[in-house]
Coordinates of N, CA, C and O in Angstrom, one line a residue:
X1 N -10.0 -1.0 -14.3 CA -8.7 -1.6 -14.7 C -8.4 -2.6 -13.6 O -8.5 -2.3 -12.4
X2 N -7.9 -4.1 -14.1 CA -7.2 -4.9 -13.1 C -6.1 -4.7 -12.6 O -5.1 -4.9 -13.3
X3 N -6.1 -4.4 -11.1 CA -4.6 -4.3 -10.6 C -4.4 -5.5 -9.3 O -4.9 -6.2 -8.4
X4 N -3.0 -5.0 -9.9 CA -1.9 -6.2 -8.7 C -2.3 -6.0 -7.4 O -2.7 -5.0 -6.8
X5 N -2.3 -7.2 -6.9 CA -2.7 -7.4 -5.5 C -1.4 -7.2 -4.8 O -0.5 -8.0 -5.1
X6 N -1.1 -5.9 -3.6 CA -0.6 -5.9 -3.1 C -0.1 -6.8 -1.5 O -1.0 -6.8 -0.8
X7 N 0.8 -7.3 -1.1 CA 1.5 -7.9 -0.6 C 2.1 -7.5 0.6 O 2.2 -8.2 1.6
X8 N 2.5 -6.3 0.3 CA 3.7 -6.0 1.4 C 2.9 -5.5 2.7 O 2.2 -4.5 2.8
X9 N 3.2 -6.2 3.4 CA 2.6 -5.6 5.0 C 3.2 -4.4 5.3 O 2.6 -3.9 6.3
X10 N 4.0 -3.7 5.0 CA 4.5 -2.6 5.2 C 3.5 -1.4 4.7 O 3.4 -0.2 5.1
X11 N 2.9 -1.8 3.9 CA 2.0 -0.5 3.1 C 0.6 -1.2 3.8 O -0.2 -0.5 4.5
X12 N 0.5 -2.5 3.7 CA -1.2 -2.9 4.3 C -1.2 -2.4 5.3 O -2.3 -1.9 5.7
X13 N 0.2 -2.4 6.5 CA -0.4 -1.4 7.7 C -0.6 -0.1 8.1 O -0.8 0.3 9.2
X14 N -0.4 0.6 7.0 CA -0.8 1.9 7.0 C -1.9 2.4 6.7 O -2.4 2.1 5.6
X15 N -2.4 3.1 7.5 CA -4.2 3.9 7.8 C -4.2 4.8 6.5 O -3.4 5.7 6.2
X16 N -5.5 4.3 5.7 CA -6.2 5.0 4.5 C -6.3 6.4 4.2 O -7.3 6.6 4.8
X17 N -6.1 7.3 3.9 CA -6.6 8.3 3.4 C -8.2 8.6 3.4 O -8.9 7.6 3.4
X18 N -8.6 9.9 3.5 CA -10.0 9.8 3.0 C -10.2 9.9 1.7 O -9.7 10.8 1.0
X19 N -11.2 8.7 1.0 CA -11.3 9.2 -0.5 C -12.3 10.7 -0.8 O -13.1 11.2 -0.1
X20 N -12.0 11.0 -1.8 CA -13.0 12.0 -2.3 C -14.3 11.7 -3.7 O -14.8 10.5 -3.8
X21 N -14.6 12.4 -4.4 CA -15.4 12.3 -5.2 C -14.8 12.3 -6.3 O -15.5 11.7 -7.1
X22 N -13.6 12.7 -6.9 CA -12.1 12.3 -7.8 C -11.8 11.1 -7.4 O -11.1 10.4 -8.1
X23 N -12.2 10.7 -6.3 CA -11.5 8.8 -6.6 C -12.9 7.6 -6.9 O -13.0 6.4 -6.5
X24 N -13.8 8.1 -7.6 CA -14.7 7.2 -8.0 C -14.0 6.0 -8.7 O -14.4 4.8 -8.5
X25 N -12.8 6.3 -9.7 CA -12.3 5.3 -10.5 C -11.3 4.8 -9.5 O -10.3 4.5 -10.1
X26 N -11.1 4.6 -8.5 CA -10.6 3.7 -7.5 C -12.1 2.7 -7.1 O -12.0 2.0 -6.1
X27 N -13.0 2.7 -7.5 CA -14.0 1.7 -7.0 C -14.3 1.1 -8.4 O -14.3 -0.2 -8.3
X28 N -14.5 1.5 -9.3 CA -14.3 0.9 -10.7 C -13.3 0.0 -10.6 O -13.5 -1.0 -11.2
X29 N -11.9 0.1 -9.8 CA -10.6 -0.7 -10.3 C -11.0 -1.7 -9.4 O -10.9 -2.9 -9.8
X30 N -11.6 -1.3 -8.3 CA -11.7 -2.1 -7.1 C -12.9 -3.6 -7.8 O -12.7 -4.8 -7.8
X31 N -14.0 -2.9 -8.2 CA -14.6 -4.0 -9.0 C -14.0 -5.3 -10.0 O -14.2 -6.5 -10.1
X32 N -13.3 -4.3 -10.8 CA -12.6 -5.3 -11.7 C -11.7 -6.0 -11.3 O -11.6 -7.1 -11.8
X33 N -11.1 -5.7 -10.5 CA -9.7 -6.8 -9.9 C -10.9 -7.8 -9.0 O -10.9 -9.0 -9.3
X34 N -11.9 -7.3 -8.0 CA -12.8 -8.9 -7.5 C -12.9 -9.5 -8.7 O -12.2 -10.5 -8.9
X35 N -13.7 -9.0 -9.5 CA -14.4 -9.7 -10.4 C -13.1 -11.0 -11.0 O -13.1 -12.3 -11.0
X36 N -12.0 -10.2 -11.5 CA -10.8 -11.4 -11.6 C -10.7 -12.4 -10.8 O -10.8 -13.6 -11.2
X37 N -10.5 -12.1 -9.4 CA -10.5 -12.6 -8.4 C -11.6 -13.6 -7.5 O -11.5 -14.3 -6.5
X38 N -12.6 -13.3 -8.4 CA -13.9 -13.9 -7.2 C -13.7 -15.5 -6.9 O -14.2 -15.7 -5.8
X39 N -13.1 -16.5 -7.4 CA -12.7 -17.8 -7.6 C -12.0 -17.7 -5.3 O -12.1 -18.6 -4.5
X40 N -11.6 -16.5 -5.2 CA -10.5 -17.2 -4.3 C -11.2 -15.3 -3.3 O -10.9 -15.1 -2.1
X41 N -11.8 -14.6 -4.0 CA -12.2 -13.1 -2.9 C -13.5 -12.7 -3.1 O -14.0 -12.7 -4.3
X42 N -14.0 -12.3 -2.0 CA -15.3 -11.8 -1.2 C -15.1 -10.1 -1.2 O -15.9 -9.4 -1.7
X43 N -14.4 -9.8 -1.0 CA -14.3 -8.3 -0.9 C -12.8 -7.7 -0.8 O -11.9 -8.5 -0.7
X44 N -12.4 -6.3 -0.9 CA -11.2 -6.1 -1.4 C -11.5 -4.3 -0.7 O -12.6 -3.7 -0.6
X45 N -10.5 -3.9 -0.3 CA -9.9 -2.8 0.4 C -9.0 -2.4 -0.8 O -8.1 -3.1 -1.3
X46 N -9.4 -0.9 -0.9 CA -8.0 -0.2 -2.3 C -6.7 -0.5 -1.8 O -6.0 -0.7 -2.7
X47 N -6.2 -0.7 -0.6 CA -4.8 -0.7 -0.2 C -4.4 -2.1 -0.4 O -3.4 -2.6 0.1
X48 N -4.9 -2.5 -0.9 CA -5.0 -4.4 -1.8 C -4.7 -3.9 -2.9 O -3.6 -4.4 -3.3
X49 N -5.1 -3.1 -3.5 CA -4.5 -3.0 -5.2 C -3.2 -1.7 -5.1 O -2.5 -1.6 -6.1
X50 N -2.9 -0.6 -3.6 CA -1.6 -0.3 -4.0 C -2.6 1.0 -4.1 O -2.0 1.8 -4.8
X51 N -3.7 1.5 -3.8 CA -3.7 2.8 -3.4 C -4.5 2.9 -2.1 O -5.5 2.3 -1.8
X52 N -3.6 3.8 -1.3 CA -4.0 4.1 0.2 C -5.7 5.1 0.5 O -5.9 6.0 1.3
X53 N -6.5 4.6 -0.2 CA -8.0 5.6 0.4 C -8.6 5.1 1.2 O -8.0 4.5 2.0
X54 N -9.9 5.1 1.4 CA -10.9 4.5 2.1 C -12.1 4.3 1.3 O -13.2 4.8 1.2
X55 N -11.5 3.2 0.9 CA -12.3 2.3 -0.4 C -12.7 1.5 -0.1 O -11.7 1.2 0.6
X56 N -13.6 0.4 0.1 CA -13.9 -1.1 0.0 C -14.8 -1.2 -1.1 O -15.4 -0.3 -1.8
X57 N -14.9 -3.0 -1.0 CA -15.5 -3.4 -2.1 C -16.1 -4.7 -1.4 O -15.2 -5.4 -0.9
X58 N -17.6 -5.2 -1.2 CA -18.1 -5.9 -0.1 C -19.6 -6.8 -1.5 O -20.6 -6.4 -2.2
X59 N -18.7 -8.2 -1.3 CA -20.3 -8.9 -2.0 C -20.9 -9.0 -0.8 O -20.5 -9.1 0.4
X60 N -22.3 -9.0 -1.4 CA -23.5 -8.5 -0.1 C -24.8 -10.0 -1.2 O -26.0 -10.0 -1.3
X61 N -23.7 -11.2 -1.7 CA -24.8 -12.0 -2.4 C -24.7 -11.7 -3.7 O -23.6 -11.8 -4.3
X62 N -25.9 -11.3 -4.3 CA -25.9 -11.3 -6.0 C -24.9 -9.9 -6.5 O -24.6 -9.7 -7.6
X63 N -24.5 -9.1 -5.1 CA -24.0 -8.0 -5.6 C -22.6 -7.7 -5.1 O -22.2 -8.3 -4.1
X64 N -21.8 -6.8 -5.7 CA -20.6 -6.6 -5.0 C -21.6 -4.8 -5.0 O -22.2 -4.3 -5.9
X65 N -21.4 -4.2 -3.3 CA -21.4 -3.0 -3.2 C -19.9 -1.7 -3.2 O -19.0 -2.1 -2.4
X66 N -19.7 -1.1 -3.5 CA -18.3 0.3 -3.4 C -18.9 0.7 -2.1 O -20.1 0.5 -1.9
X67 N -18.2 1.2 -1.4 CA -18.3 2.1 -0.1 C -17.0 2.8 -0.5 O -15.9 2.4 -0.8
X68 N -17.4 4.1 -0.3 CA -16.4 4.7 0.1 C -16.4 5.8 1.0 O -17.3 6.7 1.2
X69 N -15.2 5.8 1.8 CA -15.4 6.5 3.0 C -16.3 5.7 4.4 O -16.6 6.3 5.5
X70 N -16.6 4.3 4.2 CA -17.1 3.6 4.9 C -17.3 4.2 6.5 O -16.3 4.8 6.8
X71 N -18.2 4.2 7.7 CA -18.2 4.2 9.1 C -19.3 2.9 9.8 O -20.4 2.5 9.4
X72 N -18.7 2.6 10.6 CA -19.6 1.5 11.3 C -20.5 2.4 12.4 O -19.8 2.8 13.3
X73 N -21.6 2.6 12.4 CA -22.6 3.3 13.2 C -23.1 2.4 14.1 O -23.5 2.8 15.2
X74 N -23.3 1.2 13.9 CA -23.4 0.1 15.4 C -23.0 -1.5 14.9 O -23.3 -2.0 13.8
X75 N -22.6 -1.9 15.6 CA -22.3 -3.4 15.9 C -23.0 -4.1 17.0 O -23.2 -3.5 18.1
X76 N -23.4 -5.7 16.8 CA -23.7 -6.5 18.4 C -23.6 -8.0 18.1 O -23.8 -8.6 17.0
X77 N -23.3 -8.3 18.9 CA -23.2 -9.8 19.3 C -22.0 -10.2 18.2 O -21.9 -10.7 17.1
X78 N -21.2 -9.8 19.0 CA -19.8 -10.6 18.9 C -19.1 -11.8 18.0 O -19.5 -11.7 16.8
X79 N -18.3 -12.8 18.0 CA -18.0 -13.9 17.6 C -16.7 -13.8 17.5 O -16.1 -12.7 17.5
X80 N -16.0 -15.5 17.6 CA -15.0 -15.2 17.5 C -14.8 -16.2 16.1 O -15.5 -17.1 15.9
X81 N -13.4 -15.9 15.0 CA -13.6 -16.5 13.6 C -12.3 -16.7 13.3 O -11.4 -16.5 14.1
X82 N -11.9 -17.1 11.8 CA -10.8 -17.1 11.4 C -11.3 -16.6 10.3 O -12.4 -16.8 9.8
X83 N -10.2 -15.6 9.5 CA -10.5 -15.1 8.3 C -8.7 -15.6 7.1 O -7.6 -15.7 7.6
X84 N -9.0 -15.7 5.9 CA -8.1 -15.6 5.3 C -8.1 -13.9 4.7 O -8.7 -13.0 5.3
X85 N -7.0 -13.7 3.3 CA -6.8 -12.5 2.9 C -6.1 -12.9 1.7 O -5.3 -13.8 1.6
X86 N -6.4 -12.1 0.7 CA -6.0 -12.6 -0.7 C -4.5 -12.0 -0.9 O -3.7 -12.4 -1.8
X87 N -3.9 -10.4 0.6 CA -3.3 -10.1 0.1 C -2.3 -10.4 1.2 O -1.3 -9.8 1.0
X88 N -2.4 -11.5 2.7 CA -1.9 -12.3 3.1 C -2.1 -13.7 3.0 O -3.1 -14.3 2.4
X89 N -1.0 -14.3 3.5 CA -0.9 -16.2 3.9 C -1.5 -16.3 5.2 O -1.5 -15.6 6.2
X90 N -2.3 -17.6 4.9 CA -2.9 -17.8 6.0 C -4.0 -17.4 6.6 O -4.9 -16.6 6.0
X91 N -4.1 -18.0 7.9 CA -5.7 -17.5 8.4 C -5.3 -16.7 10.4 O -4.6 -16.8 11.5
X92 N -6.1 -16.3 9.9 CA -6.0 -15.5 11.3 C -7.5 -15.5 12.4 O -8.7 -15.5 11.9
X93 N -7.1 -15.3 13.7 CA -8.0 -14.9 14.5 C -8.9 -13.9 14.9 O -8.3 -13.1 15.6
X94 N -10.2 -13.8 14.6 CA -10.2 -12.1 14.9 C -11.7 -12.6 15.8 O -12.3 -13.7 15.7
X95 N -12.2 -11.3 16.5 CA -13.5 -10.5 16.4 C -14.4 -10.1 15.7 O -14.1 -9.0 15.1
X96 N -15.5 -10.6 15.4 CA -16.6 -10.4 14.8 C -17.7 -9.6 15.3 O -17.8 -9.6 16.5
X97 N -18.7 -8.9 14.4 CA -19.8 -9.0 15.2 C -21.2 -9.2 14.3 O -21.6 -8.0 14.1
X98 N -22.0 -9.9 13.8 CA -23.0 -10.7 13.6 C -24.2 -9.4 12.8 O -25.2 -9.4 12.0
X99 N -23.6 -8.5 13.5 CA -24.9 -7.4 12.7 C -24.2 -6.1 12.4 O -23.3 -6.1 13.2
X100 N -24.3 -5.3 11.9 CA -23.3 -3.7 11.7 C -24.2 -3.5 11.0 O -24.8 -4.4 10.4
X101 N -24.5 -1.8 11.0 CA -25.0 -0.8 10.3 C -23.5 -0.3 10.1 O -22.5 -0.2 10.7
X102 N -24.1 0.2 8.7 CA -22.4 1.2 7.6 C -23.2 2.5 7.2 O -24.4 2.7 6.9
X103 N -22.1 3.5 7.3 CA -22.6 4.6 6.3 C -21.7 4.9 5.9 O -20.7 5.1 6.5
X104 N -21.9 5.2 4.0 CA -21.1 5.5 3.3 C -21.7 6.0 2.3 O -22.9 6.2 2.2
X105 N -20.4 6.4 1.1 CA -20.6 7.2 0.0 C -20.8 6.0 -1.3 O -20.1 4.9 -1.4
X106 N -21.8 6.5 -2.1 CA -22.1 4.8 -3.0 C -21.0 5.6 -4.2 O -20.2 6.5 -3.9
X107 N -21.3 5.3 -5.6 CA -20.4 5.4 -6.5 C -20.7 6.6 -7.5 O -20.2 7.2 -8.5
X108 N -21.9 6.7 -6.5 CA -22.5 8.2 -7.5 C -22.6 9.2 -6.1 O -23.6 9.7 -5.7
X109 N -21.5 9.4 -5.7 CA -21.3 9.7 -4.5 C -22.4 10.8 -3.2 O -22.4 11.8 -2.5
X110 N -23.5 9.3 -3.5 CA -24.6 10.1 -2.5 C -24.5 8.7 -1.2 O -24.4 7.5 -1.2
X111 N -24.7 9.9 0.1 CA -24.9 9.5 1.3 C -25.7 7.9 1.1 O -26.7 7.8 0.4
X112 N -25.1 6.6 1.9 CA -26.1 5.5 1.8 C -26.0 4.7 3.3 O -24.8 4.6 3.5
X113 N -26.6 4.2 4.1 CA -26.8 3.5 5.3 C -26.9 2.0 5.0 O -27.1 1.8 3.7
X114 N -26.8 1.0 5.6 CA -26.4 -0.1 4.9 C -26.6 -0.8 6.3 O -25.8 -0.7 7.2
X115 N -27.7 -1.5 6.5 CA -27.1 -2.8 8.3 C -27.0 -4.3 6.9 O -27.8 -4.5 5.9
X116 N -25.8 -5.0 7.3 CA -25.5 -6.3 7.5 C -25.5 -7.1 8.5 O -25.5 -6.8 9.7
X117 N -25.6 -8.6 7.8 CA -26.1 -9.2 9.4 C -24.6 -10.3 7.9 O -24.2 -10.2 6.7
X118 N -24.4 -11.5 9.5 CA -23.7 -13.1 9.1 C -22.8 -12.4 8.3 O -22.5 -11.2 8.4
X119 N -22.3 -13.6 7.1 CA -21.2 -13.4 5.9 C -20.9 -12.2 5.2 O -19.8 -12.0 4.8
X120 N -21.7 -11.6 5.0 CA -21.7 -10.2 4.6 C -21.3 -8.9 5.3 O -21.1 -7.8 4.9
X121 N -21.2 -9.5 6.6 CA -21.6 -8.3 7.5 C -19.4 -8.2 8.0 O -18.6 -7.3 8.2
X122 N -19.3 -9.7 8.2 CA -17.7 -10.1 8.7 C -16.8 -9.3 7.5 O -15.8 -8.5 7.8
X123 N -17.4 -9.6 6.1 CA -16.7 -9.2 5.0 C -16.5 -7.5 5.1 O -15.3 -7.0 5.1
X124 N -17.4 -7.0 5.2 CA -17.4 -5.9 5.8 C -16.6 -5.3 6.7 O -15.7 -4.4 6.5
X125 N -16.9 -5.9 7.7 CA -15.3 -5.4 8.9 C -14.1 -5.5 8.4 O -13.3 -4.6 8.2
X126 N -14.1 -7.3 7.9 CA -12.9 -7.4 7.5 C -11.7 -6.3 6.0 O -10.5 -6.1 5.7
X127 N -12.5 -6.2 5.6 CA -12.2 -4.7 4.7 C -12.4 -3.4 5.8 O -11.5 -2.6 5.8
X128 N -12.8 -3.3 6.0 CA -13.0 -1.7 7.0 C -11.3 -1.8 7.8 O -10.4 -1.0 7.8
X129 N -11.3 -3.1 8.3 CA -9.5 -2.9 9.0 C -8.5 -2.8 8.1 O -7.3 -2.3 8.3
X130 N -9.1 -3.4 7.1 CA -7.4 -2.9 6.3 C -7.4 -1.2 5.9 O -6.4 -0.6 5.6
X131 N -8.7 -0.6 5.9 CA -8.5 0.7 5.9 C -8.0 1.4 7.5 O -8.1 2.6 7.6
X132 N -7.5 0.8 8.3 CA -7.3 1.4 9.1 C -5.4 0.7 9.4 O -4.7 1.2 10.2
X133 N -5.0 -0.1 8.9 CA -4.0 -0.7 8.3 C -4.1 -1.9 9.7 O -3.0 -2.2 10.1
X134 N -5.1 -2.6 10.2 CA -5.2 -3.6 10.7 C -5.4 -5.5 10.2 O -6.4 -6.1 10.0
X135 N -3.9 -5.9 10.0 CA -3.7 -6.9 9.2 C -4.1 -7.9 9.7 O -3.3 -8.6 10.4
X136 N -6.1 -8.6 9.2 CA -6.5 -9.6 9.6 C -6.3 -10.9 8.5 O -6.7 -12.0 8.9

């Protein structure tokens, strides 16, 4: 289902919940609202559509991947960037880092490891902080 993109910095800064295996259809919603969205978003965090889990949604290229329950197991080489946010104005300054390994739960909720490197890898983080309610 497509849902509203949330707005209010008041709920975006509040830290995710852990999802479970009952919130598979929070990564289904998460799909359909990019997919609306792809014109103007790269990836989307459930607390973008107005539910608090630990959801993302990360194009990695030809594909959009679900994580859920997302962890960064290593990062290196740094950067510094500007990022926008579909469910802020504007662009902001942040920290980057150029390579990350992820582990998470895929949609059939088995164990998955994941290293990104460049554009894919930023998109990444940058969804990983709004699950921690850090508004980049």
């Amino acid at each position: 289902m497509v849902r509203t993109i949330v707005k209010d910095i008041f709920f975006l800064g509040q830290k995710s919940e852990p999802a479970t295996k009952s919130d598979i259809s929070v990564g289904k919603d998460l799909q359909d609202t990019l997919e609306v969205n792809r014109a103007g978003c790269v990836g989307m965090a459930a607390n973008m559509i107005g539910i608090k889990k630990r959801v993302i949604i990360v194009n990695i290229g030809l594909v959009d991947v679900v994580m859920f329950n997302p962890v960064m197991l290593r990062k290196d080489t740094p950067y510094e960037t500007e990022e926008g946010c579909l469910s802020l104005t504007g662009v902001r300054k942040t920290t980057r880092y150029e390579n990350i390994e992820v582990e998470y739960y895929d949609m059939d909720w088995k164990k998955q490891k994941m290293k990104l490197s460049g554009w894919s890898a930023q998109i990444c983080q940058h969804e990983m902080d709004h699950l921690e309610g850090i508004l980049i």
